[in-house]
mmCIF file of C-alpha atoms in Angstrom:
data_model
loop_
_atom_site.group_PDB
_atom_site.id
_atom_site.type_symbol
_atom_site.label_atom_id
_atom_site.label_comp_id
_atom_site.label_asym_id
_atom_site.label_seq_id
_atom_site.Cartn_x
_atom_site.Cartn_y
_atom_site.Cartn_z
ATOM 1 C CA MET W 1 8.573 -5.961 18.351
ATOM 2 C CA ASP W 2 6.049 -8.585 19.401
ATOM 3 C CA VAL W 3 4.477 -10.900 16.823
ATOM 4 C CA LEU W 4 1.211 -8.992 16.365
ATOM 5 C CA SER W 5 3.075 -5.724 15.823
ATOM 6 C CA ASP W 6 5.271 -7.456 13.280
ATOM 7 C CA VAL W 7 2.161 -8.489 11.347
ATOM 8 C CA ILE W 8 1.448 -4.803 10.722
ATOM 9 C CA SER W 9 4.973 -4.325 9.351
ATOM 10 C CA THR W 10 4.350 -7.054 6.749
ATOM 11 C CA VAL W 11 1.088 -5.579 5.446
ATOM 12 C CA ARG W 12 2.165 -2.077 4.620
ATOM 13 C CA THR W 13 4.740 0.251 3.154
ATOM 14 C CA GLY W 14 4.914 3.729 4.636
ATOM 15 C CA GLN W 15 1.911 5.334 6.286
ATOM 16 C CA PRO W 16 -1.665 4.199 5.656
ATOM 17 C CA ARG W 17 -3.613 6.111 3.017
ATOM 18 C CA SER W 18 -6.782 7.226 4.730
ATOM 19 C CA ALA W 19 -9.729 9.585 4.416
ATOM 20 C CA ARG W 20 -12.727 10.747 6.390
ATOM 21 C CA ILE W 21 -15.907 10.616 4.305
ATOM 22 C CA GLU W 22 -19.204 12.365 4.884
ATOM 23 C CA TRP W 23 -21.978 10.431 3.165
ATOM 24 C CA HIS W 24 -25.188 12.133 2.014
ATOM 25 C CA ALA W 25 -27.981 9.759 1.027
ATOM 26 C CA PRO W 26 -28.666 8.479 -1.515
ATOM 27 C CA TYR W 27 -25.244 7.104 -2.399
ATOM 28 C CA ALA W 28 -23.595 3.927 -3.683
ATOM 29 C CA THR W 29 -19.812 4.017 -3.960
ATOM 30 C CA ARG W 30 -17.575 1.190 -5.086
ATOM 31 C CA PHE W 31 -14.071 0.653 -3.681
ATOM 32 C CA PRO W 32 -11.930 -1.523 -6.002
ATOM 33 C CA GLU W 33 -9.693 -4.294 -4.746
ATOM 34 C CA VAL W 34 -6.230 -3.177 -3.609
ATOM 35 C CA PRO W 35 -3.008 -5.178 -3.044
ATOM 36 C CA GLY W 36 -3.008 -4.790 0.711
ATOM 37 C CA ALA W 37 -5.455 -4.376 3.575
ATOM 38 C CA LYS W 38 -8.391 -1.991 4.093
ATOM 39 C CA PHE W 39 -10.040 -0.803 7.284
ATOM 40 C CA MET W 40 -12.997 1.434 8.143
ATOM 41 C CA VAL W 41 -14.814 2.781 11.222
ATOM 42 C CA VAL W 42 -18.342 4.215 11.331
ATOM 43 C CA LEU W 43 -18.139 7.468 13.300
ATOM 44 C CA GLN W 44 -21.734 8.615 12.797
ATOM 45 C CA GLY W 45 -24.990 7.169 11.458
ATOM 46 C CA SER W 46 -25.013 3.882 9.556
ATOM 47 C CA THR W 47 -24.269 2.451 6.111
ATOM 48 C CA TRP W 48 -24.613 -0.789 4.153
ATOM 49 C CA LEU W 49 -21.691 -2.965 3.074
ATOM 50 C CA LEU W 50 -22.203 -4.998 -0.095
ATOM 51 C CA THR W 51 -19.724 -7.634 -1.254
ATOM 52 C CA GLU W 52 -20.079 -10.213 -4.000
ATOM 53 C CA GLY W 53 -21.581 -13.475 -2.837
ATOM 54 C CA ALA W 54 -22.612 -12.209 0.610
ATOM 55 C CA GLU W 55 -25.749 -10.767 2.151
ATOM 56 C CA PRO W 56 -25.829 -6.965 2.656
ATOM 57 C CA LEU W 57 -24.388 -6.044 6.053
ATOM 58 C CA GLN W 58 -25.523 -2.952 7.948
ATOM 59 C CA LEU W 59 -22.734 -1.146 9.763
ATOM 60 C CA GLY W 60 -23.676 1.098 12.661
ATOM 61 C CA LEU W 61 -22.058 3.614 14.971
ATOM 62 C CA GLY W 62 -18.733 2.334 16.295
ATOM 63 C CA ASP W 63 -18.626 -0.717 14.014
ATOM 64 C CA VAL W 64 -15.221 -1.587 12.586
ATOM 65 C CA LEU W 65 -14.526 -3.237 9.225
ATOM 66 C CA PHE W 66 -11.247 -4.914 8.253
ATOM 67 C CA LEU W 67 -10.536 -6.370 4.795
ATOM 68 C CA PRO W 68 -7.157 -8.103 5.192
ATOM 69 C CA ARG W 69 -6.701 -8.756 1.471
ATOM 70 C CA GLY W 70 -8.183 -5.530 0.130
ATOM 71 C CA ARG W 71 -11.412 -7.035 -1.200
ATOM 72 C CA GLU W 72 -13.595 -4.946 -3.530
ATOM 73 C CA HIS W 73 -16.733 -3.684 -1.825
ATOM 74 C CA LEU W 74 -19.609 -1.238 -2.100
ATOM 75 C CA LEU W 75 -20.851 1.218 0.529
ATOM 76 C CA SER W 76 -24.443 2.299 0.064
ATOM 77 C CA SER W 77 -27.329 4.034 1.768
ATOM 78 C CA SER W 78 -29.537 1.131 0.618
ATOM 79 C CA PRO W 79 -29.081 -2.649 0.850
ATOM 80 C CA ALA W 80 -30.512 -2.977 -2.678
ATOM 81 C CA ALA W 81 -27.922 -0.805 -4.450
ATOM 82 C CA GLU W 82 -26.207 -2.085 -7.596
ATOM 83 C CA GLY W 83 -23.137 -1.014 -9.531
ATOM 84 C CA GLY W 84 -21.970 2.015 -7.633
ATOM 85 C CA VAL W 85 -19.731 4.930 -8.541
ATOM 86 C CA ASP W 86 -15.984 4.324 -8.468
ATOM 87 C CA CYS W 87 -14.474 7.258 -6.570
ATOM 88 C CA SER W 88 -11.008 5.708 -6.234
ATOM 89 C CA ARG W 89 -9.376 8.443 -8.320
ATOM 90 C CA THR W 90 -10.888 11.174 -6.143
ATOM 91 C CA LEU W 91 -9.708 9.312 -3.058
ATOM 92 C CA ARG W 92 -6.241 8.781 -4.509
ATOM 93 C CA ASP W 93 -5.880 12.469 -5.389
ATOM 94 C CA ALA W 94 -7.109 13.521 -1.948
ATOM 95 C CA VAL W 95 -4.820 11.292 0.091
ATOM 96 C CA THR W 96 -1.661 12.400 -1.714
ATOM 97 C CA GLY W 97 -2.002 15.918 -0.288
ATOM 98 C CA ALA W 98 -0.531 17.384 2.879
ATOM 99 C CA ASP W 99 -3.507 16.463 5.074
ATOM 100 C CA PRO W 100 -2.918 13.016 6.655
ATOM 101 C CA VAL W 101 -6.667 12.322 6.706
ATOM 102 C CA PRO W 102 -8.510 14.530 4.176
ATOM 103 C CA THR W 103 -12.299 14.804 4.284
ATOM 104 C CA LEU W 104 -14.432 13.944 1.256
ATOM 105 C CA VAL W 105 -18.125 14.514 0.693
ATOM 106 C CA CYS W 106 -19.931 11.748 -1.220
ATOM 107 C CA SER W 107 -23.492 11.644 -2.495
ATOM 108 C CA ARG W 108 -25.442 10.503 -5.548
ATOM 109 C CA GLY W 109 -22.890 9.884 -8.283
ATOM 110 C CA TRP W 110 -20.160 12.234 -7.056
ATOM 111 C CA ALA W 111 -17.385 12.723 -4.547
ATOM 112 C CA ARG W 112 -15.382 15.848 -3.805
ATOM 113 C CA PRO W 113 -12.854 17.063 -1.243
ATOM 114 C CA LYS W 114 -14.063 19.226 1.609
ATOM 115 C CA GLU W 115 -12.274 21.807 3.682
ATOM 116 C CA ILE W 116 -12.664 20.580 7.260
ATOM 117 C CA PRO W 117 -14.375 22.777 9.822
ATOM 118 C CA PRO W 118 -14.600 21.273 13.290
ATOM 119 C CA GLY W 119 -16.795 18.198 12.665
ATOM 120 C CA PRO W 120 -19.560 16.617 14.697
ATOM 121 C CA ALA W 121 -18.490 14.889 17.881
ATOM 122 C CA PHE W 122 -18.052 11.144 17.815
ATOM 123 C CA GLY W 123 -21.392 9.485 18.354
ATOM 124 C CA ALA W 124 -23.598 12.238 16.941
ATOM 125 C CA THR W 125 -26.920 10.719 15.830
ATOM 126 C CA THR W 126 -28.398 13.515 13.694
ATOM 127 C CA VAL W 127 -28.759 12.378 10.092
ATOM 128 C CA GLY W 128 -29.789 14.106 6.897
ATOM 129 C CA ASP W 129 -28.941 14.471 3.230
ATOM 130 C CA GLY W 130 -28.074 17.041 0.604
ATOM 131 C CA ASP W 131 -25.939 19.878 1.951
ATOM 132 C CA GLY W 132 -27.087 19.342 5.521
ATOM 133 C CA GLU W 133 -25.895 16.934 8.154
ATOM 134 C CA PRO W 134 -24.470 13.736 6.609
ATOM 135 C CA SER W 135 -26.403 10.509 7.047
ATOM 136 C CA CYS W 136 -23.148 8.684 7.786
ATOM 137 C CA VAL W 137 -19.534 9.571 8.547
ATOM 138 C CA THR W 138 -16.712 7.051 8.197
ATOM 139 C CA VAL W 139 -12.955 7.048 8.400
ATOM 140 C CA GLY W 140 -11.131 4.409 6.426
ATOM 141 C CA GLY W 141 -7.938 3.650 4.683
ATOM 142 C CA SER W 142 -5.635 1.060 3.214
ATOM 143 C CA TYR W 143 -2.133 -0.292 3.636
ATOM 144 C CA ASP W 144 -0.052 -1.289 0.639
ATOM 145 C CA ALA W 145 1.252 -4.852 0.765
ATOM 146 C CA SER W 146 4.978 -5.032 1.465
ATOM 147 C CA ALA W 147 5.522 -8.782 1.105
ATOM 148 C CA SER W 148 5.085 -11.223 -1.748
ATOM 149 C CA THR W 149 2.949 -13.472 0.419
ATOM 150 C CA PRO W 150 0.769 -12.285 3.304
ATOM 151 C CA HIS W 151 1.562 -13.091 6.889
ATOM 152 C CA PRO W 152 -0.138 -16.382 7.860
ATOM 153 C CA LEU W 153 -2.469 -14.562 10.253
ATOM 154 C CA LEU W 154 -3.711 -12.277 7.483
ATOM 155 C CA ALA W 155 -3.924 -15.131 4.984
ATOM 156 C CA GLU W 156 -6.295 -17.119 7.210
ATOM 157 C CA LEU W 157 -8.574 -14.239 8.186
ATOM 158 C CA PRO W 158 -11.993 -14.063 6.520
ATOM 159 C CA SER W 159 -12.000 -11.685 3.539
ATOM 160 C CA VAL W 160 -14.358 -9.439 5.545
ATOM 161 C CA VAL W 161 -13.845 -9.033 9.293
ATOM 162 C CA HIS W 162 -16.729 -7.168 10.936
ATOM 163 C CA VAL W 163 -16.205 -6.091 14.533
ATOM 164 C CA PRO W 164 -19.546 -4.804 15.869
ATOM 165 C CA ALA W 165 -19.384 -1.999 18.422
ATOM 166 C CA LYS W 166 -20.721 -4.360 21.098
ATOM 167 C CA VAL W 167 -17.782 -6.745 20.606
ATOM 168 C CA GLY W 168 -14.688 -6.027 22.619
ATOM 169 C CA ARG W 169 -16.344 -3.706 25.105
ATOM 170 C CA GLY W 170 -13.998 -5.099 27.712
ATOM 171 C CA SER W 171 -11.000 -4.373 25.463
ATOM 172 C CA GLU W 172 -9.333 -1.232 24.203
ATOM 173 C CA LEU W 173 -10.843 -1.268 20.679
ATOM 174 C CA PRO W 174 -13.873 0.942 21.498
ATOM 175 C CA LEU W 175 -11.553 3.367 23.285
ATOM 176 C CA ALA W 176 -9.319 3.544 20.200
ATOM 177 C CA VAL W 177 -12.359 4.125 17.961
ATOM 178 C CA GLY W 178 -13.635 6.893 20.229
ATOM 179 C CA LEU W 179 -10.227 8.549 20.480
ATOM 180 C CA LEU W 180 -9.803 8.502 16.701
ATOM 181 C CA GLY W 181 -13.288 9.924 16.193
ATOM 182 C CA ARG W 182 -12.717 12.763 18.637
ATOM 183 C CA GLU W 183 -9.308 13.583 17.180
ATOM 184 C CA LEU W 184 -10.722 13.749 13.644
ATOM 185 C CA GLY W 185 -13.552 16.023 14.758
ATOM 186 C CA ALA W 186 -11.507 18.400 16.884
ATOM 187 C CA ASN W 187 -8.872 19.843 14.503
ATOM 188 C CA ARG W 188 -6.546 20.326 17.483
ATOM 189 C CA PRO W 189 -2.795 21.060 17.455
ATOM 190 C CA GLY W 190 -0.713 17.931 16.967
ATOM 191 C CA GLY W 191 -3.451 16.051 15.136
ATOM 192 C CA ASP W 192 -1.363 15.541 11.999
ATOM 193 C CA THR W 193 1.146 13.586 14.095
ATOM 194 C CA LEU W 194 -1.365 11.712 16.228
ATOM 195 C CA ILE W 195 -3.832 10.513 13.596
ATOM 196 C CA PRO W 196 -1.501 8.214 11.564
ATOM 197 C CA HIS W 197 -0.388 6.570 14.803
ATOM 198 C CA LEU W 198 -3.987 6.178 15.934
ATOM 199 C CA LEU W 199 -4.793 4.436 12.635
ATOM 200 C CA ASP W 200 -1.889 2.030 13.157
ATOM 201 C CA MET W 201 -3.093 1.449 16.707
ATOM 202 C CA LEU W 202 -6.610 0.785 15.465
ATOM 203 C CA VAL W 203 -5.461 -2.024 13.157
ATOM 204 C CA VAL W 204 -3.478 -3.627 15.985
ATOM 205 C CA TYR W 205 -6.583 -3.568 18.199
ATOM 206 C CA ILE W 206 -8.675 -5.058 15.380
ATOM 207 C CA LEU W 207 -6.265 -7.978 15.046
ATOM 208 C CA ARG W 208 -6.019 -8.377 18.815
ATOM 209 C CA THR W 209 -9.802 -8.452 19.149
ATOM 210 C CA TYR W 210 -10.005 -11.064 16.404
ATOM 211 C CA VAL W 211 -7.393 -13.279 18.069
ATOM 212 C CA GLU W 212 -8.825 -12.899 21.568
ATOM 213 C CA GLU W 213 -12.573 -12.877 20.851
ATOM 214 C CA LEU W 214 -13.904 -13.285 17.295
ATOM 215 C CA TRP W 215 -11.613 -16.152 16.289
ATOM 216 C CA GLN W 216 -13.261 -18.488 18.808
ATOM 217 C CA GLY W 217 -16.551 -18.328 16.925
ATOM 218 C CA HIS W 218 -15.092 -19.158 13.503
ATOM 219 C CA GLU W 219 -15.004 -22.552 11.887
ATOM 220 C CA GLY W 220 -11.663 -24.175 12.579
ATOM 221 C CA ALA W 221 -11.094 -22.292 15.840
ATOM 222 C CA GLY W 222 -8.116 -23.855 17.564
ATOM 223 C CA CYS W 223 -6.159 -24.054 14.314
ATOM 224 C CA GLY W 224 -4.317 -21.493 12.231
ATOM 225 C CA PHE W 225 -1.958 -18.701 13.214
ATOM 226 C CA ALA W 226 -4.490 -17.207 15.615
ATOM 227 C CA GLY W 227 -4.418 -20.557 17.392
ATOM 228 C CA ALA W 228 -0.615 -20.437 17.381
ATOM 229 C CA LEU W 229 -0.663 -17.064 19.141
ATOM 230 C CA ARG W 230 -2.914 -18.555 21.817
ATOM 231 C CA ASP W 231 -0.721 -21.650 22.232
ATOM 232 C CA PRO W 232 1.898 -20.701 24.877
ATOM 233 C CA GLY W 233 4.598 -22.995 23.515
ATOM 234 C CA VAL W 234 4.273 -22.232 19.820
ATOM 235 C CA HIS W 235 3.821 -18.525 20.560
ATOM 236 C CA ALA W 236 7.069 -18.516 22.557
ATOM 237 C CA ALA W 237 8.927 -20.086 19.633
ATOM 238 C CA ILE W 238 7.499 -17.631 17.098
ATOM 239 C CA GLN W 239 8.336 -14.735 19.410
ATOM 240 C CA ALA W 240 11.929 -15.943 19.621
ATOM 241 C CA VAL W 241 12.245 -16.073 15.822
ATOM 242 C CA HIS W 242 10.822 -12.572 15.445
ATOM 243 C CA ARG W 243 13.133 -11.126 18.086
ATOM 244 C CA ASP W 244 16.267 -12.664 16.607
ATOM 245 C CA PRO W 245 15.829 -13.768 12.969
ATOM 246 C CA ALA W 246 19.614 -13.981 12.485
ATOM 247 C CA HIS W 247 20.015 -16.749 15.066
ATOM 248 C CA PRO W 248 20.776 -20.173 13.516
ATOM 249 C CA TRP W 249 17.505 -21.694 14.663
ATOM 250 C CA SER W 250 16.993 -25.435 14.657
ATOM 251 C CA VAL W 251 13.743 -27.300 15.207
ATOM 252 C CA ALA W 252 15.186 -28.794 18.386
ATOM 253 C CA GLU W 253 16.072 -25.383 19.839
ATOM 254 C CA LEU W 254 12.668 -23.934 18.953
ATOM 255 C CA GLY W 255 11.121 -26.994 20.582
ATOM 256 C CA GLU W 256 13.049 -26.186 23.749
ATOM 257 C CA ARG W 257 11.590 -22.669 23.710
ATOM 258 C CA ALA W 258 8.153 -24.230 23.420
ATOM 259 C CA GLY W 259 8.828 -26.780 26.140
ATOM 260 C CA LEU W 260 8.238 -29.670 23.735
ATOM 261 C CA SER W 261 10.253 -32.419 22.122
ATOM 262 C CA ARG W 262 11.540 -31.800 18.620
ATOM 263 C CA ALA W 263 8.963 -34.100 17.016
ATOM 264 C CA ALA W 264 6.006 -32.894 19.105
ATOM 265 C CA PHE W 265 6.873 -29.251 18.488
ATOM 266 C CA SER W 266 7.262 -29.765 14.732
ATOM 267 C CA ARG W 267 3.866 -31.463 14.508
ATOM 268 C CA ARG W 268 2.077 -28.814 16.588
ATOM 269 C CA PHE W 269 3.745 -25.888 14.795
ATOM 270 C CA THR W 270 3.013 -27.256 11.322
ATOM 271 C CA SER W 271 -0.612 -28.025 12.169
ATOM 272 C CA LEU W 272 -1.194 -24.476 13.437
ATOM 273 C CA VAL W 273 0.907 -22.344 11.086
ATOM 274 C CA ASN W 274 0.477 -24.568 8.011
ATOM 275 C CA GLN W 275 4.184 -24.629 7.279
ATOM 276 C CA SER W 276 7.188 -26.200 8.946
ATOM 277 C CA PRO W 277 9.117 -24.289 11.631
ATOM 278 C CA LEU W 278 12.182 -23.749 9.445
ATOM 279 C CA ALA W 279 10.069 -22.692 6.457
ATOM 280 C CA TYR W 280 8.534 -20.022 8.683
ATOM 281 C CA VAL W 281 11.990 -18.950 9.873
ATOM 282 C CA THR W 282 13.111 -18.516 6.249
ATOM 283 C CA TRP W 283 9.977 -16.576 5.308
ATOM 284 C CA TRP W 284 10.322 -14.236 8.284
ATOM 285 C CA ARG W 285 14.024 -13.609 7.560
ATOM 286 C CA LEU W 286 13.292 -12.631 3.956
ATOM 287 C CA THR W 287 10.267 -10.525 4.921
ATOM 288 C CA THR W 288 12.452 -8.668 7.450
ATOM 289 C CA ALA W 289 15.148 -8.239 4.801
ATOM 290 C CA ALA W 290 12.646 -6.677 2.391
ATOM 291 C CA ARG W 291 11.653 -4.128 5.031
ATOM 292 C CA LEU W 292 15.317 -3.287 5.732
ATOM 293 C CA LEU W 293 16.018 -2.855 2.013
ATOM 294 C CA ARG W 294 13.112 -0.420 1.688
ATOM 295 C CA GLU W 295 13.792 1.575 4.824
ATOM 296 C CA GLU W 296 17.581 1.627 5.217
ATOM 297 C CA ASP W 297 20.709 2.290 3.160
ATOM 298 C CA ALA W 298 22.788 -0.500 4.709
ATOM 299 C CA PRO W 299 24.833 -2.588 2.258
ATOM 300 C CA ILE W 300 23.122 -5.729 1.014
ATOM 301 C CA SER W 301 25.803 -7.815 2.691
ATOM 302 C CA SER W 302 24.905 -6.181 6.012
ATOM 303 C CA VAL W 303 21.191 -6.859 5.479
ATOM 304 C CA ALA W 304 22.019 -10.496 4.701
ATOM 305 C CA THR W 305 23.986 -10.835 7.928
ATOM 306 C CA ARG W 306 21.253 -9.199 10.010
ATOM 307 C CA VAL W 307 18.709 -11.787 8.861
ATOM 308 C CA GLY W 308 20.939 -14.820 9.320
ATOM 309 C CA TYR W 309 22.737 -15.336 5.989
ATOM 310 C CA SER W 310 26.525 -15.634 6.100
ATOM 311 C CA SER W 311 26.673 -15.704 2.290
ATOM 312 C CA GLN W 312 25.403 -12.753 0.262
ATOM 313 C CA PHE W 313 25.049 -15.112 -2.716
ATOM 314 C CA ALA W 314 22.788 -17.495 -0.771
ATOM 315 C CA PHE W 315 20.774 -14.546 0.515
ATOM 316 C CA ALA W 316 20.305 -13.129 -2.993
ATOM 317 C CA ASN W 317 19.101 -16.475 -4.343
ATOM 318 C CA ALA W 318 16.646 -16.988 -1.478
ATOM 319 C CA PHE W 319 15.356 -13.422 -1.778
ATOM 320 C CA LYS W 320 14.746 -13.755 -5.507
ATOM 321 C CA ARG W 321 12.865 -17.029 -5.011
ATOM 322 C CA GLU W 322 10.538 -15.276 -2.556
ATOM 323 C CA PHE W 323 10.068 -11.875 -4.201
ATOM 324 C CA GLY W 324 10.952 -12.431 -7.853
ATOM 325 C CA TRP W 325 13.562 -9.642 -7.660
ATOM 326 C CA SER W 326 17.198 -9.554 -6.639
ATOM 327 C CA PRO W 327 17.774 -7.543 -3.414
ATOM 328 C CA GLY W 328 19.424 -4.738 -5.364
ATOM 329 C CA ARG W 329 16.632 -4.424 -7.925
ATOM 330 C CA TYR W 330 14.009 -4.603 -5.186
ATOM 331 C CA ARG W 331 15.674 -1.705 -3.352
ATOM 332 C CA GLU W 332 15.959 0.354 -6.546
ATOM 333 C CA ALA W 333 12.300 -0.221 -7.358
ATOM 334 C CA ALA W 334 11.290 0.800 -3.842
ATOM 335 C CA ARG W 335 13.192 4.055 -4.267
ATOM 336 C CA ASP W 336 12.224 4.857 -7.836
ATOM 337 C CA LEU W 337 8.541 4.036 -7.710
ATOM 338 C CA THR W 338 5.819 5.442 -5.556
ATOM 339 C CA GLU W 339 5.030 3.567 -2.356
ATOM 340 C CA SER W 340 1.876 2.110 -3.885
ATOM 341 C CA GLN W 341 4.032 0.500 -6.566
ATOM 342 C CA VAL W 342 6.620 -1.188 -4.348
ATOM 343 C CA PRO W 343 6.984 -4.658 -5.893
ATOM 344 C CA ALA W 344 4.982 -7.405 -4.283
ATOM 345 C CA VAL W 345 5.439 -10.207 -6.788
ATOM 346 C CA PRO W 346 4.184 -13.744 -6.161
ATOM 347 C CA PRO W 347 7.079 -16.011 -5.211
ATOM 348 C CA THR W 348 8.468 -18.184 -7.986
ATOM 349 C CA ARG W 349 8.664 -21.595 -6.412
#
């Protein structure tokens, strides 16, 4: 996989938990913080986003919201709302069913599941309240964190990434939003297979739009992992590590991939990624190993070899330093617990 696709693999376990919500004003619903990333798209109408320490933000038709570290937030029909009803249990119960994207109806102080008839087409502008047409329709979800530390790109993102509908009109993001909206409103054969993949695709387009467009307007543009992806040399080196984590990489060889001397490459890489090249290699090897332990039944010795460790003992020690668990215990926990409880312990350094 390419680097941006690999970022998605580090932010989730399994499929995203997602729901389509029909909002009937007045409403104010609180979404608690989660150990992962959240995303949301406005399919109809508009709503207000309220987060602590920030001005209320109005989200309109086609706007996309991405919370890379699962920040707590409030969605409301009014910018002056306070408190809000926590409907996380209703959401959690709904998304554990057979429907990949269940529909909920939310209004003043309550939320309940809804059997889905064919919904309004993407872009419908009729609004209302009560039992009539909803004043807003959104689709959103969350990914559970699958690593002890977030990928550098996710770590440097703002806690709230707002992609207005007008941004990225020359890119594929609006097309992905429209396709998702139409698929959710059509109830057509094959939708249960398509929709989870469309949600994955949506997050990739959000990150791509940030790297290619929004990042330029942020303080510190030119630095950070987004800057590394736009630097041809450093990007080539990172791509090489991701494609072959088991290779015995040296700073000099990575510098050759980047077309730079060893010293120049090390300085540029460290300034952009905020860690040394070999520290990043180690982190990516262990992050890849964690995914293999969750998803495959290969012996631990085989996993160690596939990520560049000739000694299972050395691999086990490095893995425990990063995740706080031995490889065997991590795998057992991933099997025994629900996906939302897969261990993501801060590294003990």
